């Protein structure tokens, strides 16, 4: 179904930029994209980062700089300097990390640099489950490191300026039973939010671990006689109500809580809609983090080859010129309207095997199969 979207005049300017300081990592997690790519590894040169900051001065709309990507940002030797300069430019700074490399000195440097938020990736609340996913038995060390973040922030900042700590948890069959324990873990490290995402398998081994294969994600109806919209109240989830609620969710596709339609996010790109752009360690500009690299993945058990989309490089072209490029602007408009087929629910042709074209006649990159736009995969 084609969906009417926002007019071009309503398109947002850049408000958030994802920066990949490096694609090196100190772990080899089973869930990582790095198991399905063949790419050179490196670190963003300081001159390139400085050029990026200079280019961003053309965008007074920028509010947030997120240091993330598909590597461990703490491996970059000048990460505190990167954060300090972004903070001086008035940006809210976010760091996503696996938390292992944190030291007292590094905590001090990051807090002094002006870091606003740190999100730690933890996919298990017990040592055994964490080690099974991360291939590293280091949960206790990560907890201690994040407690250090919390305590040092309390010492160095006023209450309203303290660093916000969050947890990212990738839910799958092997760790689902530990999700209820995340509240205790959050209390231990003083985390104020828990972000849960589904798994996107990058290897065949993990394709049976997903928790969403049976649910359609493309409905955007307000309700029809053969598919009524359920409008649920604020309701207790307990032993008495859970079986009935699970049955309702399993059989029905059009759901609302307190008049908030859950299907409003079924054709919603969280990157384009929010004015985001991603810059890789080499300076390559991509529309979003999922398009920063080429890799294989499994979407509802079928293998798909994702081809990276590079608009250009900030190393050789001003970011403003790249952002205003007509083909990039048209792509953002197409995504904003989400004029794509529901490939993630169909999968009935060979076009779904790559992100290069679709049955609506759209050309590379196409987004009908994007699980971020279906509300299944989440990023901080």
PDB file of C-alpha atoms in Angstrom, residues 4 17 30 47 107 124 135 192-193 202 214 234 238 255 352 367:
ATOM      1  CA  UNK A   4       0.609   9.624   1.712  1.00  0.00           C
ATOM      2  CA  UNK A  17      24.365  13.249  13.184  1.00  0.00           C
ATOM      3  CA  UNK A  30      27.449 -13.275  17.790  1.00  0.00           C
ATOM      4  CA  UNK A  47      41.480  16.538  10.224  1.00  0.00           C
ATOM      5  CA  UNK A 107      35.472   8.438  32.691  1.00  0.00           C
ATOM      6  CA  UNK A 124      22.186 -10.597  29.224  1.00  0.00           C
ATOM      7  CA  UNK A 135      31.615 -14.263  23.470  1.00  0.00           C
ATOM      8  CA  UNK A 192      17.312   5.980  33.586  1.00  0.00           C
ATOM      9  CA  UNK A 193      16.105   4.181  30.450  1.00  0.00           C
ATOM     10  CA  UNK A 202      23.566 -11.315  10.225  1.00  0.00           C
ATOM     11  CA  UNK A 214       4.789 -14.291  12.737  1.00  0.00           C
ATOM     12  CA  UNK A 234      -4.153   1.782  30.479  1.00  0.00           C
ATOM     13  CA  UNK A 238      -0.481  -9.481  35.440  1.00  0.00           C
ATOM     14  CA  UNK A 255      -3.840  -1.770  17.931  1.00  0.00           C
ATOM     15  CA  UNK A 352      13.748  -8.737  -1.820  1.00  0.00           C
ATOM     16  CA  UNK A 367      13.536   0.614   2.079  1.00  0.00           C
TER      17      UNK A 367
END
